[in-house]
Tab-separated table of C-alpha atoms in Angstrom:
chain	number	residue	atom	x	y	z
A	1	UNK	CA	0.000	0.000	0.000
A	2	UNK	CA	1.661	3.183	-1.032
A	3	UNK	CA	0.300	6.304	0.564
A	4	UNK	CA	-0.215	9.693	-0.978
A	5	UNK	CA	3.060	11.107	0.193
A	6	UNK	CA	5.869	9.907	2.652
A	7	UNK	CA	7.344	6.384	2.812
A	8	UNK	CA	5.451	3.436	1.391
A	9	UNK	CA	4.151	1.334	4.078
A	10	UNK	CA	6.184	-2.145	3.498
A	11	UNK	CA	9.483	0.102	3.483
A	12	UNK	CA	8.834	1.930	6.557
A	13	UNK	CA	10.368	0.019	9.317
A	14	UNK	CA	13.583	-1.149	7.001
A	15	UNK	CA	13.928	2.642	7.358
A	16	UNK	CA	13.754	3.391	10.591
A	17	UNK	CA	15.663	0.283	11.741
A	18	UNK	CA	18.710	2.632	11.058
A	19	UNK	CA	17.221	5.456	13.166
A	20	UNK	CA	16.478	6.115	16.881
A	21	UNK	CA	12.760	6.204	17.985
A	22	UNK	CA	11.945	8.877	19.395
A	23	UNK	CA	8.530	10.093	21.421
A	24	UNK	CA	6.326	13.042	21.883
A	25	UNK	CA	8.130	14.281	25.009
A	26	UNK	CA	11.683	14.240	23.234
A	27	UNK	CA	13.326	16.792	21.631
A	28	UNK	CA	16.810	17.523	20.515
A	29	UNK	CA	19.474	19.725	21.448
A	30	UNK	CA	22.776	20.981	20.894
A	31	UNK	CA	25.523	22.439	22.560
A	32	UNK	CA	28.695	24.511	21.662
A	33	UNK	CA	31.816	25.556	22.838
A	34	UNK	CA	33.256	28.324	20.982
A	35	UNK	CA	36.061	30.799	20.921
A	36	UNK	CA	35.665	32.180	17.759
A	37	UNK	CA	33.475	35.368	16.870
A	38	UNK	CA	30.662	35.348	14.277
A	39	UNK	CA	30.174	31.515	14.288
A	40	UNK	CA	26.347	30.773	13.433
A	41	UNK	CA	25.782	27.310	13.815
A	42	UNK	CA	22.808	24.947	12.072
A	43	UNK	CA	21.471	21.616	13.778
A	44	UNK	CA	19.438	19.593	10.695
A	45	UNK	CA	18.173	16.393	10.544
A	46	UNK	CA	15.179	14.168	8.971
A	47	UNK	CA	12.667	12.652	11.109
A	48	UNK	CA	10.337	9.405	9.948
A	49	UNK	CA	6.958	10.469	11.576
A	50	UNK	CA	4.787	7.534	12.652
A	51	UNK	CA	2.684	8.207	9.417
A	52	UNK	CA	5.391	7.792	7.177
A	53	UNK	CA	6.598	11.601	6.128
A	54	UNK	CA	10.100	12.331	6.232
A	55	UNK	CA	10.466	15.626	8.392
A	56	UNK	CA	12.926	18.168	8.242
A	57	UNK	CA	14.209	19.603	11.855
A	58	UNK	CA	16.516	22.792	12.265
A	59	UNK	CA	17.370	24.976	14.392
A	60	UNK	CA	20.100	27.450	14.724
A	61	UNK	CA	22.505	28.564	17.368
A	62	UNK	CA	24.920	31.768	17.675
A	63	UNK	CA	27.619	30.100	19.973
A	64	UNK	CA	29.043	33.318	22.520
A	65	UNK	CA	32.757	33.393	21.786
A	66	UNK	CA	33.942	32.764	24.927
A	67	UNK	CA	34.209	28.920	25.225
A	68	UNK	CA	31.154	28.928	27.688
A	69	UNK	CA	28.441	26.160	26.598
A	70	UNK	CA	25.402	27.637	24.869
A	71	UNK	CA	22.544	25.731	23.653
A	72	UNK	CA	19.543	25.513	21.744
A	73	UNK	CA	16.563	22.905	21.604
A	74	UNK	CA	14.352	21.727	18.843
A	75	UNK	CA	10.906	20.039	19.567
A	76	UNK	CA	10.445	16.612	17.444
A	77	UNK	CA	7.407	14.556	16.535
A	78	UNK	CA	6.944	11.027	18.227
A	79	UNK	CA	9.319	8.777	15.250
A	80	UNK	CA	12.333	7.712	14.131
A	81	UNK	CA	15.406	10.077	13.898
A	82	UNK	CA	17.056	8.865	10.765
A	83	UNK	CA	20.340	11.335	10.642
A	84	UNK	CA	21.211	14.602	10.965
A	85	UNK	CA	24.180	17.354	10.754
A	86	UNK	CA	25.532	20.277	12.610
A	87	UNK	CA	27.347	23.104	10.131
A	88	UNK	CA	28.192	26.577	10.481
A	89	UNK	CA	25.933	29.206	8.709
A	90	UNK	CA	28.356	31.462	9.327
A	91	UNK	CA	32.098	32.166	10.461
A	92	UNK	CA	34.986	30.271	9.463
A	93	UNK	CA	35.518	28.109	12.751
A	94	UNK	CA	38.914	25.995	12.665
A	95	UNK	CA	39.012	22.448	14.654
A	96	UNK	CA	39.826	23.780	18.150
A	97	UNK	CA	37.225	26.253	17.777
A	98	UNK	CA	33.750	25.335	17.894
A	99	UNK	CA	32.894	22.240	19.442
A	100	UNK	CA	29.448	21.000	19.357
A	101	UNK	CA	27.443	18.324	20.966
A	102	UNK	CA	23.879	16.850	19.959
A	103	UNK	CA	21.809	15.061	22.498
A	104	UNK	CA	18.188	13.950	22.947
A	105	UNK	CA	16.808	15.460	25.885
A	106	UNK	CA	13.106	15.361	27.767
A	107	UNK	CA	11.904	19.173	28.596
A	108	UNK	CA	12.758	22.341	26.701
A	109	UNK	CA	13.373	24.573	29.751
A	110	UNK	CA	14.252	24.584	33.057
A	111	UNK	CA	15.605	21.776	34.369
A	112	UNK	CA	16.276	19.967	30.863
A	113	UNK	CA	17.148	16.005	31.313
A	114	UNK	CA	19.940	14.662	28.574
A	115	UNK	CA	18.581	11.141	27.575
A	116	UNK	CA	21.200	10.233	24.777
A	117	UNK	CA	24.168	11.453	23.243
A	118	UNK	CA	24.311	11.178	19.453
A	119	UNK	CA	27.688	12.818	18.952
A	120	UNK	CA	30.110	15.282	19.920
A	121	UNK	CA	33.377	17.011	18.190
A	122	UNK	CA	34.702	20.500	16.589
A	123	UNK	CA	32.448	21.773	13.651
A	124	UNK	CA	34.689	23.675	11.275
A	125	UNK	CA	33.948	25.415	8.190
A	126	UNK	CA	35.182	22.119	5.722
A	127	UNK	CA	33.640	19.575	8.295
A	128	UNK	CA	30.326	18.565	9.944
A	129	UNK	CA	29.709	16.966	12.896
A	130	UNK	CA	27.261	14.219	10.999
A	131	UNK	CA	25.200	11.344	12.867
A	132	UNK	CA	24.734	8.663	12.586
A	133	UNK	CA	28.755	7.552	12.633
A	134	UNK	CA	29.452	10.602	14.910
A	135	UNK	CA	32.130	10.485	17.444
A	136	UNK	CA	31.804	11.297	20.852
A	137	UNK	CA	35.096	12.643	20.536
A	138	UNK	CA	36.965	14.483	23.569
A	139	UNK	CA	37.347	18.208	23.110
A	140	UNK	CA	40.833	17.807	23.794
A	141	UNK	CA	41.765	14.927	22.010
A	142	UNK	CA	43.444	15.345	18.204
A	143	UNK	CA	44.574	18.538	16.763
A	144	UNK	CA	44.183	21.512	17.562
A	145	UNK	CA	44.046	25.123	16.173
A	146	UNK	CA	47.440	27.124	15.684
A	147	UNK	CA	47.698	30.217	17.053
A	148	UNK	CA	50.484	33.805	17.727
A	149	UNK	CA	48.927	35.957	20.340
A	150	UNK	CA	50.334	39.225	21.319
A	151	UNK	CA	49.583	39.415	24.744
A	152	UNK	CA	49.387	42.537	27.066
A	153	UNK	CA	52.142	45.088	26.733
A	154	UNK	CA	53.165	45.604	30.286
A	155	UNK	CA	53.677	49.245	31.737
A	156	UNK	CA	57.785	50.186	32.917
A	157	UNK	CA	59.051	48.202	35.595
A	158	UNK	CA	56.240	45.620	35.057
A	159	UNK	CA	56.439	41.776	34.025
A	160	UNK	CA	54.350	40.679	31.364
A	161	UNK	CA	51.726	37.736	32.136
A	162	UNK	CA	49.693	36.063	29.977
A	163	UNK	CA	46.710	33.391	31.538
A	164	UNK	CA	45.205	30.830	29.549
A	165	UNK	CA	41.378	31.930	28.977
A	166	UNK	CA	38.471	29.594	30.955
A	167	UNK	CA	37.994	26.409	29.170
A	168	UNK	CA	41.106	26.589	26.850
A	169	UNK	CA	43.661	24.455	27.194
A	170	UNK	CA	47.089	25.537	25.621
A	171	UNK	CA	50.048	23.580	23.996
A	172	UNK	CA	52.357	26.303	24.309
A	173	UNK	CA	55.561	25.746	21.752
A	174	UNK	CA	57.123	29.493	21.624
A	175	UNK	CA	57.469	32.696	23.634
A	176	UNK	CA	59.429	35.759	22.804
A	177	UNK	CA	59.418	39.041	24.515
A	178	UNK	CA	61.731	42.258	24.605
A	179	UNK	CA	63.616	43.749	27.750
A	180	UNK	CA	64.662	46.808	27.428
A	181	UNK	CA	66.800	48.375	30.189
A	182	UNK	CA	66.878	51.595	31.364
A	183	UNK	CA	70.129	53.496	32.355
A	184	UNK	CA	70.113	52.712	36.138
A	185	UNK	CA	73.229	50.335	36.988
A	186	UNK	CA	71.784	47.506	37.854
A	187	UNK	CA	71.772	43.975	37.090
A	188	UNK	CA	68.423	42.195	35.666
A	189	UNK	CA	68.189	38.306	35.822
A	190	UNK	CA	65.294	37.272	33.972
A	191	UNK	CA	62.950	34.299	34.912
A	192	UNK	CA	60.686	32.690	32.422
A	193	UNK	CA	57.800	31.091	34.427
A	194	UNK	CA	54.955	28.850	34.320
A	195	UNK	CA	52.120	28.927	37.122
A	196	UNK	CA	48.810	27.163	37.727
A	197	UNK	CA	47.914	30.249	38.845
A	198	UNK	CA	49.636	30.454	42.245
A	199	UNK	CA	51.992	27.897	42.227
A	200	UNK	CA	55.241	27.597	40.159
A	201	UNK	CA	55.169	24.521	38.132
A	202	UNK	CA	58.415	25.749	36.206
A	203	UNK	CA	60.785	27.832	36.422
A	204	UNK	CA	63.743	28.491	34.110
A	205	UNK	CA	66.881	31.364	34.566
A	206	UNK	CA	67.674	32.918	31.758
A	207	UNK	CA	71.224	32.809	32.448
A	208	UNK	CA	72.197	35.712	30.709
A	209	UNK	CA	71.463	39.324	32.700
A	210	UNK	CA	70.551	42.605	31.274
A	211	UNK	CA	72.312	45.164	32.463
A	212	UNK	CA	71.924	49.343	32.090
A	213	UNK	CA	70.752	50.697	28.803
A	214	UNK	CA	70.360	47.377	26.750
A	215	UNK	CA	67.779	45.952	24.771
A	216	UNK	CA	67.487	42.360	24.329
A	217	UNK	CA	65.071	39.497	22.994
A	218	UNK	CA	64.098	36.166	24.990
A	219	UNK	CA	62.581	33.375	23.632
A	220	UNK	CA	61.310	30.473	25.284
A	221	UNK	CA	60.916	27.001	22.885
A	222	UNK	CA	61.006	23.691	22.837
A	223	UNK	CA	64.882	22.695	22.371
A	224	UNK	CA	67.440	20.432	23.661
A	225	UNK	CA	69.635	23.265	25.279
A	226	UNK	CA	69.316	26.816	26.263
A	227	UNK	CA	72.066	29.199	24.862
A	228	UNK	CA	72.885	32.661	23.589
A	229	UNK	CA	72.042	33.354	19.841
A	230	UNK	CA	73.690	36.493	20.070
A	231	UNK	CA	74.083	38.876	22.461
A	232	UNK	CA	70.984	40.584	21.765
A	233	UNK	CA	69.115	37.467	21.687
A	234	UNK	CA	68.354	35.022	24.550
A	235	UNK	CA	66.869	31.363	24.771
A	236	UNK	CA	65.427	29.598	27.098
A	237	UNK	CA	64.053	26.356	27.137
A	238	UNK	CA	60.664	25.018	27.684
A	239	UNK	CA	59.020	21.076	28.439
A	240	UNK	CA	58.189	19.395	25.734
A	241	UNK	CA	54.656	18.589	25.209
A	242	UNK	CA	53.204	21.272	27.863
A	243	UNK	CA	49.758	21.501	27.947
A	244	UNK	CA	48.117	24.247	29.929
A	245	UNK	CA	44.711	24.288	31.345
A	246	UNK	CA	42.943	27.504	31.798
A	247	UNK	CA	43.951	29.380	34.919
A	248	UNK	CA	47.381	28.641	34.364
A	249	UNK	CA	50.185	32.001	33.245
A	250	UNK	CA	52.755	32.246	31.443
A	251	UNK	CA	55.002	35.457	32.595
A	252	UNK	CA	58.368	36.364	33.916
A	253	UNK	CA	60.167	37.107	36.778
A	254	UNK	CA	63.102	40.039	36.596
A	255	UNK	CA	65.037	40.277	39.778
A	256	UNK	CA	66.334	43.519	40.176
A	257	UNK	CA	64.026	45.160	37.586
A	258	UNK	CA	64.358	48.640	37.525
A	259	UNK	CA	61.363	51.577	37.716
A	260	UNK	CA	61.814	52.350	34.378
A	261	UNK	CA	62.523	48.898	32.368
A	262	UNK	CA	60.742	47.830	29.601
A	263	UNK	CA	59.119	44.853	28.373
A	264	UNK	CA	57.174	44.697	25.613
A	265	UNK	CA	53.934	42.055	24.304
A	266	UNK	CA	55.075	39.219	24.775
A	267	UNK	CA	54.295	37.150	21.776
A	268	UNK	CA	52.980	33.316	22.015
A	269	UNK	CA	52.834	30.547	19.811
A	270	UNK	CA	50.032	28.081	21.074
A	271	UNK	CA	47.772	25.091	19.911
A	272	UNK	CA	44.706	25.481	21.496
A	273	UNK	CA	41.671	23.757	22.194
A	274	UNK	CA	38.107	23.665	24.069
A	275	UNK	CA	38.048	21.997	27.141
A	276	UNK	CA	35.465	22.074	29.146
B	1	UNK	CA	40.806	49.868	19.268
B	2	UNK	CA	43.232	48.617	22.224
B	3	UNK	CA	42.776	49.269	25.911
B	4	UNK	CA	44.500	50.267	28.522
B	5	UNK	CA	44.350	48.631	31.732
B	6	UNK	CA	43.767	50.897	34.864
B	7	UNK	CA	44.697	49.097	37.094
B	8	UNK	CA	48.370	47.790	35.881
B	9	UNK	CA	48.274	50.171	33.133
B	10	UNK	CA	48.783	47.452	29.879
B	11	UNK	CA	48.270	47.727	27.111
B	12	UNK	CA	46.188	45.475	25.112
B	13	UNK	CA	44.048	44.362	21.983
B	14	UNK	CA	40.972	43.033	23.165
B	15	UNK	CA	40.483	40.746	19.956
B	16	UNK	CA	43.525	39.131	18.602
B	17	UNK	CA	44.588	39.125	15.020
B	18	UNK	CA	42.824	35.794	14.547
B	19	UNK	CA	39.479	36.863	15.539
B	20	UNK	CA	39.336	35.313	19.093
B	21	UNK	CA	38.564	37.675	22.163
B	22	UNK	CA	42.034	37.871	24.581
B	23	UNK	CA	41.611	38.316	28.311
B	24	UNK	CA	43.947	40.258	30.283
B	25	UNK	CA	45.042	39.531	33.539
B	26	UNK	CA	46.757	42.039	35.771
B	27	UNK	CA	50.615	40.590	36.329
B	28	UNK	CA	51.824	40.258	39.713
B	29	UNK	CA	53.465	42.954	41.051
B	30	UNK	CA	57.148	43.082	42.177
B	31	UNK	CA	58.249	43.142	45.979
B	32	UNK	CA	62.013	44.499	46.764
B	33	UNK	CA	62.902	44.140	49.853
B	34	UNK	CA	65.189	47.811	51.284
B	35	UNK	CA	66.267	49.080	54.685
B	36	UNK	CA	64.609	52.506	54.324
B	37	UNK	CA	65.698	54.843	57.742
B	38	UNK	CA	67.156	52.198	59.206
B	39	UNK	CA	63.935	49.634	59.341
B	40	UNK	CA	63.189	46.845	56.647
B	41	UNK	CA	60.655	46.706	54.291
B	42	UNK	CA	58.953	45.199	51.318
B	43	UNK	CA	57.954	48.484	48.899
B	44	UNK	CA	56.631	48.268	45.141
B	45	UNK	CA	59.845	48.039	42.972
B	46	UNK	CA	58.404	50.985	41.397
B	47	UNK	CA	58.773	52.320	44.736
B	48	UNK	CA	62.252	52.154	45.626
B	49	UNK	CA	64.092	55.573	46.480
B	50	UNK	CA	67.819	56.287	45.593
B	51	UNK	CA	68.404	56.238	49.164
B	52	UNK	CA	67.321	53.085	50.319
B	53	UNK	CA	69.757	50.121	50.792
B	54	UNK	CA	69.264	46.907	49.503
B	55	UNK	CA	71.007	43.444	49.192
B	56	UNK	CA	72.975	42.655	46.158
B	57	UNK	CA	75.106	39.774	45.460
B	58	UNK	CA	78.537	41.261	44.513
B	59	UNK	CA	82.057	39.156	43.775
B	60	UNK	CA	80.066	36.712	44.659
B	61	UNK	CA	79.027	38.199	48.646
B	62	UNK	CA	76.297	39.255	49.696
B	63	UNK	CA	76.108	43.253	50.721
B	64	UNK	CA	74.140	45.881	51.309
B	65	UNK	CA	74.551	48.625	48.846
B	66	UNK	CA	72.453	52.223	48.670
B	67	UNK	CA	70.992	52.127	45.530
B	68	UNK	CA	72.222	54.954	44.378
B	69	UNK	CA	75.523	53.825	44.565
B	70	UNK	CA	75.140	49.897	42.795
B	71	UNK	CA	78.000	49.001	40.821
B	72	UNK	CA	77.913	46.847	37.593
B	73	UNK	CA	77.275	43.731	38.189
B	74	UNK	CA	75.232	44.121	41.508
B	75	UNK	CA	72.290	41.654	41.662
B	76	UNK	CA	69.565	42.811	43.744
B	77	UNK	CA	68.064	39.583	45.802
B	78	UNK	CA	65.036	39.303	47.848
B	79	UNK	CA	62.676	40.364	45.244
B	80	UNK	CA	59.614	38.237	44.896
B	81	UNK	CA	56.266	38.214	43.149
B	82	UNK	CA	52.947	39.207	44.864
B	83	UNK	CA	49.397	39.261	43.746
B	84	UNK	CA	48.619	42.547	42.719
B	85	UNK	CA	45.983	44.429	44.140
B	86	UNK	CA	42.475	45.236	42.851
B	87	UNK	CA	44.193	43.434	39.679
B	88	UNK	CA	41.872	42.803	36.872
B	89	UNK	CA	41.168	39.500	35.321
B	90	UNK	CA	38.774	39.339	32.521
B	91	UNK	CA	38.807	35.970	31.974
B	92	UNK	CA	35.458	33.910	32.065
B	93	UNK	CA	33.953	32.989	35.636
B	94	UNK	CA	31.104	30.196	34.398
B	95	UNK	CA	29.524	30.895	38.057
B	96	UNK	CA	28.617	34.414	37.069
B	97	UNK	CA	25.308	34.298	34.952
B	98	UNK	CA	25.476	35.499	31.544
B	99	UNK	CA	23.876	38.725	30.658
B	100	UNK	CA	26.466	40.817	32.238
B	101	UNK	CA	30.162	41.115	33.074
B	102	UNK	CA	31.401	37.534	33.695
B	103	UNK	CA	35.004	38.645	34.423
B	104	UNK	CA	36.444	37.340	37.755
B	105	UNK	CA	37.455	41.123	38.457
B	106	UNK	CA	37.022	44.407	37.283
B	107	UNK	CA	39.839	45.907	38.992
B	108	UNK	CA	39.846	49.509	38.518
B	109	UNK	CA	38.638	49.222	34.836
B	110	UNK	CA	40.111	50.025	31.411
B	111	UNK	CA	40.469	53.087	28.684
B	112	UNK	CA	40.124	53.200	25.283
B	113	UNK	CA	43.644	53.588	23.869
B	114	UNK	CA	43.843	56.617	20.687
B	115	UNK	CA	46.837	55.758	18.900
C-alpha cells in the first residue's frame, strides 16, 4: 500500500531500523563551545513520523565566543530520527574552535534532562559533525588550532603575564618578549615562568642578565639546550609537550628590575583547544 | 581599538589578530625588599628611592649597597612576586550568569587607547 506522500508502508520500518525512535516528550538539542566570533551554527536532521513523512528539523545557534556552553533545543514529533548534521551558517571556525554536541533530551526549559548522546566534536567550516557515525570525541583529544597571540604590553618596571582563557587548554611551543633596560646600573636576571595560577610549576633562569641601557630578545621554545644566539638574543628552554589548562600564566620574573625597564607584548605561539 | 588597563596600566588588543577575544590579567606585582631609615621593608619596585639600601650579590658576597651607589654587576636579591591588588582578570567565571560582566574582576577598569 503506497500512501499519498511519505514512505510506502512495506518500506517503513527497514527505514527506521537505522534510526532512533523517538517520542512526543523528546526533543533535541545541541551544545557549543566556541572561541571564535561570528560563528552561526545549524542543527538539521530528517525525522520518519509515525505516518510515514520524512520531516525536516533545524534549528540554529549563535555560539558566545567565549568557550562557555550555549545551547539551543528543537521540539520533534513522536518517530524515528534517521540522521542529521551540525554546520556553520556562518564564520569560518577551525578544529579547536567550535565544538558541538547533539543530544536527545526530555523538557525544553528549566531543568532539561539529557537522555542520549548522538555525537560530539569541533564543527569547522570544511567539516560537519554528521550522525549517525558521529564520534563522541573528547574536546581535547586530536589537533588543535594554531595560534600567535600578542599578549598585554606591560607598563615600565612591570612583568608581562599572559593566563590561559576559561575552558582553553594551551600547547604552548614558543614565547618571545623584549627587555629593554633603562640606564640605572643595575643587574636584571630574567625568569621565564609557568604557574597554575599560584603555584610555580616551572621555572627556568635565563642565564644571561641585562644590564643598564640594553635591549634584548628572549625566547622560550622547545629545544634540547638553552644558549645565547647572540648577544641581543636570549633562549630559554621550555618542556616538551606542555599543555596548559585555563587558569594557568605564562610570565616572567626580573630580579632587580628597575622603575623604568621595559618589556614589551610578549608574543605566544600556542595550539589550542576547548576543554570544558 | 586597544585598551589600557587601569589598574596595571597594559596595554592590550581586546580581539587578537585571529578573531578570538584575549583576556587580560593584571601581572603580579614586584616586591624588593630595602632598609629605608634604618627599618626593613617590602615596597613596590616601582617604589624604591635612591636612598634606600638593599642586598645585592657582589664578587660573589652578599652586601648591602644604597641604591644609588650599585655598581655593575650588583644583583639585587630578595625580590619576589605578589598578587597585585584590585588586579583585573577578565577571563570567564562560568559561576557568574550570563547577561552581564562575567570577568572574575574588574579591577579599577580600562580606557580606550587613541593611537
Amino acid at each position: 500500500m503506497t500512501l499519498d506522500s511519505g514512505v510506502p508502508a512495506p518500506f517503513r520500518f527497514g527505514l527506521a531500523a537505522g534510526g532512533v525512535f523517538v517520542s512526543n516528550d523528546e526533543n533535541i538539542r545541541i551544545t557549543a563551545l566556541n572561541s571564535l566570533a561570528g560563528v552561526r551554527l545549524a542543527l538539521e536532521a530528517r525525522l520518519l513520523s509515525l505516518e510515514g513523512t520524512i520531516e525536516t528539523i533545524r534549528v540554529e545557534l549563535v555560539p558566545t565566543s567565549d568557550r562557555v556552553a550555549s545551547s539551543a533545543i528543537a521540539g520533534m514529533r513522536e518517530g524515528w530520527l534517521l540522521m542529521g548534521h551540525v554546520r556553520p551558517l556562518a564564520g569560518a571556525p577551525r578544529r579547536g574552535q567550535c565544538y558541538a554536541r547533539v543530544e536527545i533530551v526530555r523538557g525544553r526549559t528549566g531543568d532539561v534532562q539529557p537522555i542520549a548522546t548522538l555525537g560530539g566534536g569541533y564543527v569547522t567550516e570544511t567539516s560537519s559533525l554528521v550522525w549517525p557515525g558521529a564520534p563522541c570525541e573528547d574536546s581535547a583529544a586530536g589537533r588543535g588550532v594554531i595560534r600567535s597571540i600578542t599578549g598585554t604590553d606591560p607598563a615600565a618596571g612591570v612583568e608581562p603575564s599572559d593566563t590561559v582563557p576559561t575552558n582553553a587548554r594551551w600547547g604552548l611551543m614558543a614565547w618571545r618578549a623584549r627587555l629593554v633596560a633603562d640606564a640605572t646600573v643595575a643587574t636584571r636576571t630574567p625568569q621565564f615562568i609557568i604557574d597554575d595560577g599560584t603555584t610555580i610549576v616551572w621555572r627556568w633562569d635565563a642565564g644571561t642578565s641585562a644590564t643598564a641601557s640594553t635591549s634584548r630578545d628572549y625566547h622560550a621554545g622547545v629545544v634540547g639546550y638553552a644558549s645565547p644566539v647572540s648577544i641581543s638574543e636570549v633562549s630559554m628552554a621550555l618542556p616538551a609537550g606542555l599543555v596548559l589548562p585555563g587558569g594557568y600564566r605564562i610570565r616572567t620574573l626580573t630580579s632587580g628590575l628597575q622603575a623604568g625597564d621595559n618589556w614589551g607584548a610578549p608574543q605566544l605561539l600556542v595550539e589550542e583547544w576547548i576543554e570544558d | 581599538m586597544p585598551k589600557q588597563c587601569l589598574t596595571c596600566r597594559g596595554v592590550y588588543e581586546p580581539q587578537t589578530a585571529d578573531g578570538l577575544e584575549y583576556y587580560h590579567a593584571c601581572p603580579p606585582v614586584l616586591l624588593v625588599a630595602v632598609t629605608r631609615a634604618g627599618a626593613p621593608l617590602e615596597v613596590f619596585s616601582t617604589d624604591v628611592q635612591p636612598t634606600d639600601t638593599i642586598n645585592v650579590l657582589r664578587a660573589g658576597a652578599v652586601v648591602p649597597a644604597l641604591v644609588a651607589a650599585l655598581e655593575a654587576g650588583d644583583q639585587r636579591l630578595g625580590d619576589r612576586l605578589v598578587p597585585r591588588p584590585d588586579a583585573r582578570d577578565e577571563n570567564i567565571d562560568p559561576a557568574k550568569p550570563a547577561g552581564r560582566s562575567r570577568a572574575r574582576a574588574e579591577g579599577k577598569g580600562t580606557a580606550d587607547v587613541r593611537r
